[in-house]
Coordinates of C-alpha atoms and ligand atoms in Angstrom, one line a residue:
X1 CA 20.6 -3.2 -9.0
X2 CA 16.6 -5.1 -8.7
X3 CA 17.4 -8.3 -6.7
X4 CA 17.0 -8.3 -2.9
X5 CA 18.5 -10.7 -1.3
X6 CA 19.2 -10.6 2.7
X7 CA 16.4 -8.0 2.6
X8 CA 13.4 -8.1 4.8
X9 CA 9.9 -6.3 4.2
X10 CA 6.8 -6.0 5.6
X11 CA 3.4 -5.8 3.6
X12 CA 0.5 -4.6 5.8
X13 CA -2.3 -5.5 3.5
X14 CA -0.1 -7.9 2.0
X15 CA -3.2 -10.2 2.2
X16 CA -5.6 -8.1 -0.1
X17 CA -5.4 -7.9 -4.4
X18 CA -2.6 -5.3 -4.9
X19 CA -0.8 -6.2 -1.6
X20 CA -0.2 -10.1 -2.5
X21 CA 1.2 -9.4 -6.2
X22 CA 3.3 -7.2 -4.4
X23 CA 4.4 -9.6 -2.0
X24 CA 5.1 -12.2 -4.4
X25 CA 7.3 -9.7 -6.2
X26 CA 9.0 -8.7 -3.4
X27 CA 10.1 -12.1 -2.6
X28 CA 10.8 -12.7 -6.3
X29 CA 13.8 -10.3 -6.1
X30 CA 15.1 -11.8 -2.7
X31 CA 13.7 -10.8 -0.4
X32 CA 11.6 -11.9 2.7
X33 CA 8.1 -11.1 3.3
X34 CA 5.6 -10.7 6.2
X35 CA 2.4 -11.3 5.1
X36 CA 0.4 -9.0 7.5
X37 CA -3.4 -8.9 7.9
X38 CA -6.4 -9.0 9.8
X39 CA -7.6 -12.1 7.6
X40 CA -4.8 -15.1 8.7
X41 CA -6.3 -17.5 6.1
X42 CA -5.6 -14.9 3.1
X43 CA -2.6 -14.2 4.5
X44 CA -1.5 -17.6 4.9
X45 CA -3.1 -18.9 1.5
X46 CA -0.2 -16.0 0.1
X47 CA 2.3 -17.1 2.5
X48 CA 1.8 -20.8 0.8
X49 CA 2.0 -19.7 -2.2
X50 CA 5.8 -17.3 -2.6
X51 CA 7.3 -21.2 -0.3
X52 CA 5.7 -22.8 -3.6
X53 CA 7.6 -20.5 -5.6
X54 CA 10.7 -21.0 -3.9
X55 CA 10.9 -17.9 -1.6
X56 CA 10.5 -17.1 2.3
X57 CA 7.2 -15.3 3.6
X58 CA 5.4 -15.8 7.3
X59 CA 1.9 -14.5 7.6
X60 CA 1.0 -12.4 10.3
X61 CA -2.1 -11.6 11.9
X62 CA -2.6 -7.3 12.9
X63 CA -5.1 -4.4 12.6
X64 CA -3.4 -2.2 11.6
X65 CA -4.5 0.9 13.0
X66 CA -3.4 -0.9 16.2
X67 CA -0.5 0.7 17.3
X68 CA 0.1 -2.3 20.3
X69 CA -0.3 -5.2 17.0
X70 CA 2.0 -3.1 15.0
X71 CA 4.5 -3.2 17.4
X72 CA 4.1 -6.8 18.3
X73 CA 4.5 -7.5 14.3
X74 CA 7.9 -6.0 14.5
X75 CA 8.9 -8.1 17.4
X76 CA 8.1 -11.3 15.5
X77 CA 9.5 -10.1 12.1
X78 CA 12.8 -8.8 14.5
X79 CA 13.1 -12.7 16.0
X80 CA 12.6 -14.2 12.4
X81 CA 14.3 -11.5 9.6
X82 CA 16.3 -10.0 12.3
X83 CA 15.8 -6.4 10.4
X84 CA 13.1 -4.6 8.5
X85 CA 14.4 -3.0 5.3
X86 CA 11.3 -2.6 3.2
X87 CA 7.5 -1.5 4.3
X88 CA 4.8 -1.6 2.4
X89 CA 1.4 0.1 3.6
X90 CA -1.1 -1.3 1.4
X91 CA -4.2 -2.2 3.3
X92 CA -7.8 -0.3 2.4
X93 CA -10.3 0.4 2.5
X94 CA -13.6 2.7 0.4
X95 CA -17.2 3.6 0.5
X96 CA -19.1 5.5 -1.4
X97 CA -21.7 6.6 1.0
X98 CA -23.2 10.2 -0.6
X99 CA -21.5 13.2 0.9
X100 CA -25.0 14.5 3.4
X101 CA -25.5 10.8 3.9
X102 CA -21.9 10.3 5.8
X103 CA -22.1 9.4 8.9
X104 CA -18.7 10.0 11.1
X105 CA -17.7 6.3 12.4
X106 CA -17.8 5.9 8.8
X107 CA -15.4 8.8 8.3
X108 CA -13.0 7.3 11.0
X109 CA -12.6 4.1 9.6
X110 CA -11.9 4.9 6.2
X111 CA -9.3 7.5 7.9
X112 CA -8.1 4.4 10.0
X113 CA -7.6 1.9 7.6
X114 CA -6.4 4.1 5.1
X115 CA -4.2 7.0 6.7
X116 CA -4.2 6.5 10.7
X117 CA -2.3 2.9 9.9
X118 CA 0.1 4.6 7.0
X119 CA 1.6 7.0 10.0
X120 CA 1.2 4.4 12.5
X121 CA 3.1 1.6 10.3
X122 CA 5.7 4.6 9.7
X123 CA 6.3 5.3 13.6
X124 CA 6.9 1.5 14.5
X125 CA 9.1 0.3 10.9
X126 CA 10.7 3.5 10.8
X127 CA 11.7 3.9 13.9
X128 CA 12.5 0.8 13.2
X129 CA 15.3 1.3 9.8
X130 CA 16.3 4.3 11.7
X131 CA 18.3 2.6 14.4
X132 CA 19.4 0.0 12.4
X133 CA 21.3 2.6 10.7
X134 CA 21.4 1.1 7.1
X135 CA 18.9 2.4 5.1
X136 CA 15.6 1.3 4.7
X137 CA 12.0 2.2 2.0
X138 CA 8.6 3.0 3.0
X139 CA 6.4 2.8 -0.2
X140 CA 2.7 4.3 0.5
X141 CA 0.0 3.0 -2.0
X142 CA -2.2 5.8 -2.4
X143 CA -4.6 6.8 -5.4
X144 CA -5.6 8.7 -8.5
X145 CA -7.9 9.8 -6.2
X146 CA -5.8 11.3 -4.0
X147 CA -5.7 14.5 -6.6
X148 CA -7.7 16.0 -7.7
X149 CA -10.4 13.7 -5.7
X150 CA -12.8 11.5 -8.0
X151 CA -16.5 11.4 -7.7
X152 CA -18.3 9.7 -4.9
X153 CA -15.6 8.3 -2.7
X154 CA -15.0 11.5 -0.7
X155 CA -13.6 10.2 2.6
X156 CA -11.6 7.7 0.1
X157 CA -10.2 10.5 -1.5
X158 CA -9.1 13.0 1.9
X159 CA -7.2 9.6 3.4
X160 CA -5.8 9.6 0.3
X161 CA -4.3 13.1 0.2
X162 CA -3.6 12.6 2.8
X163 CA -1.0 9.5 2.3
X164 CA 0.6 11.8 -0.6
X165 CA 1.0 14.4 2.5
X166 CA 2.5 11.9 4.9
X167 CA 4.7 10.7 2.0
X168 CA 6.5 14.5 1.5
X169 CA 6.8 15.2 5.1
X170 CA 8.0 12.1 6.2
X171 CA 10.3 11.4 2.6
X172 CA 12.0 14.9 4.0
X173 CA 12.2 14.3 7.7
X174 CA 13.8 10.5 6.9
X175 CA 16.4 11.1 4.2
X176 CA 19.0 11.9 6.1
X177 CA 19.0 8.5 7.9
X178 CA 18.8 7.1 4.1
X179 CA 15.0 5.9 4.9
X180 CA 13.3 6.8 1.7
X181 CA 9.8 7.5 1.7
X182 CA 8.0 7.0 -1.6
X183 CA 4.3 5.9 -2.7
X184 CA 2.5 4.6 -5.7
X185 CA -0.6 5.8 -7.5
X186 CA -2.3 3.0 -8.6
X187 CA -5.3 3.6 -11.1
X188 CA -7.7 1.5 -11.3
X189 CA -7.7 -2.5 -10.8
X190 CA -10.5 -4.5 -9.8
X191 CA -10.3 -5.6 -6.4
X192 CA -12.2 -6.1 -2.6
X193 CA -12.4 -3.0 -1.2
X194 CA -13.9 -1.6 -4.5
X195 CA -15.9 -4.3 -6.7
X196 CA -18.7 -2.5 -5.3
X197 CA -18.3 0.7 -5.9
X198 CA -17.8 -0.9 -10.4
X199 CA -20.8 -0.4 -11.3
X200 CA -21.1 -0.5 -15.0
X201 CA -21.8 3.5 -15.7
X202 CA -18.6 3.7 -13.5
X203 CA -16.6 1.4 -15.4
X204 CA -17.7 3.0 -18.3
X205 CA -16.2 6.4 -17.3
X206 CA -13.1 4.9 -16.2
X207 CA -12.3 3.0 -19.4
X208 CA -13.4 6.5 -21.4
X209 CA -10.6 8.1 -19.2
X210 CA -8.3 5.6 -19.3
X211 CA -5.7 5.9 -22.7
X212 CA -5.3 2.3 -22.3
X213 CA -8.6 1.3 -21.8
X214 CA -8.9 -1.0 -19.9
X215 CA -8.0 -1.9 -15.9
X216 CA -4.4 -3.0 -14.6
X217 CA -3.6 -6.4 -13.6
X218 CA -2.0 -6.5 -10.0
X219 CA 0.5 -8.0 -12.0
X220 CA 1.9 -4.5 -13.5
X221 CA 2.6 -3.5 -10.3
X222 CA 5.4 -5.6 -9.4
X223 CA 8.4 -3.8 -11.1
X224 CA 7.6 -0.2 -9.5
X225 CA 7.8 -2.1 -5.7
X226 CA 10.5 -4.0 -6.2
X227 CA 12.4 -0.7 -8.2
X228 CA 11.0 1.3 -4.8
X229 CA 12.7 -1.2 -2.3
X230 CA 15.8 -1.5 -4.2
X231 CA 18.4 1.0 -2.4
X232 CA 20.6 0.6 -5.0
X233 CA 18.3 1.1 -7.8
X234 CA 16.1 4.0 -6.4
X235 CA 18.8 5.7 -4.0
X236 CA 18.3 9.3 -5.2
X237 CA 14.3 8.6 -5.5
X238 CA 12.5 9.6 -2.0
X239 CA 9.1 11.9 -1.6
X240 CA 7.5 10.5 -5.3
X241 CA 4.3 10.0 -6.5
X242 CA 4.7 6.5 -8.6
X243 CA 1.7 6.9 -11.5
X244 CA 1.0 3.2 -12.7
X245 CA -2.3 4.3 -13.7
X246 CA -2.5 3.5 -17.7
X247 CA -2.2 7.2 -18.3
X248 CA -5.4 8.2 -15.8
X249 CA -3.2 11.2 -14.8
X250 CA -2.7 12.1 -18.1
X251 CA -6.0 12.0 -19.6
X252 CA -8.2 15.0 -20.5
X253 CA -9.9 16.1 -23.4
Ligands
LIG1 N1 -7.8 -1.7 -6.6 C1 -7.5 -0.4 -7.1 O1 -7.8 -0.2 -7.7 C2 -6.3 0.3 -6.2 C3 -6.9 1.2 -6.6 C4 -6.2 2.6 -6.4 C5 -5.6 2.1 -4.7 N2 -5.5 1.4 -4.3 C6 -5.0 0.8 -2.8 O2 -4.3 -0.5 -2.9 C7 -4.2 -1.0 -1.9 C8 -4.5 -2.7 -2.0 O3 -5.9 -2.4 -2.0 P1 -6.4 -3.8 -2.8 O4 -7.0 -2.8 -4.0 O5 -5.6 -4.8 -3.2 O6 -8.0 -3.5 -2.3 P2 -8.3 -5.4 -1.1 O7 -9.6 -4.9 -0.3 O8 -8.1 -6.8 -1.9 O9 -6.9 -5.0 -0.6 C9 -6.7 -4.2 1.1 C10 -6.0 -5.0 1.7 O10 -6.4 -4.5 2.9 C11 -7.1 -5.3 4.4 N3 -7.2 -4.2 5.7 C12 -8.2 -3.7 5.9 N4 -8.5 -2.6 7.0 C13 -7.4 -3.6 7.0 C14 -7.1 -3.6 8.8 N5 -7.8 -2.6 9.8 N6 -5.8 -4.0 9.5 C15 -5.0 -4.4 8.4 N7 -5.7 -5.2 7.4 C16 -6.8 -4.5 6.1 C17 -7.8 -6.3 4.2 O11 -8.0 -7.3 4.3 C18 -7.3 -6.5 2.8 O12 -6.0 -8.1 2.3 C19 -5.1 0.2 -0.6 O13 -4.8 0.9 -0.3 C20 -5.9 0.7 -1.9 O14 -6.8 2.1 -1.3 C21 -6.4 -0.3 -4.9

């Protein structure tokens, strides 16, 4: 049920902290994985690690905010693997600029990387999955800040609320083609994009609000990503938003 042999996955932001763990999970389950990122050096490291463990991977360079670059990635993936079964949208960026100091170039940058990229990748890879005619799985990486929004990360929260909306919209639109569209809502995992934001007072509030009283380990996303990628394990699951957050979303006083 949880094996992904004879499938091809594309992980955008697969060179990041969460993206690399999710790429490894897909490869361990038997999928061929294309690691897509702007930083090729990091993407190659993830790729080599997967291959050392007996998996199959390739590293590809693309800016996820540029449709033409995603289209080139699709062409290369098709030459390499012949098809696309799973798309994971895991690029992301963040900032804690106070609301009244926010300039629109920063707003655009965050919205582009976190939200526009999801729309563009869904157009490029979603179309391919629909044309293949036997379904597929799109997995968007949302955040606990999607609703209700977290303090301090205004634009990020708006972008992730948008990711939830795109997930539900496309789940309906793509359902007749058996392409499933779901989101994972991770809690807090120390990574590149949030390390500046995790100040000691912030970490204290996060821990108080996380019943498990700890950060997540990227390895803890592996089960959910394989479940959502597997056409057998999650065949009737679309438009879902699955929390992997140590109980953050269940917390109140
Ligand atoms: N770490 C967490 O606690 C957490 C929590 C909730 C959601 N998320 C989400 O998980 C996803 C992965 O983030 P992460 O925490 O692993 O951070 P990360 O910074 O390690 O990874 C983000 C990746 O996105 C890539 N990226 C940024 N801009 C890009 C662009 N224009 N084109 C292509 N790639 C681009 C970066 O190079 C990096 O590899 C993001 O969507 C993030 O918002 C993370």
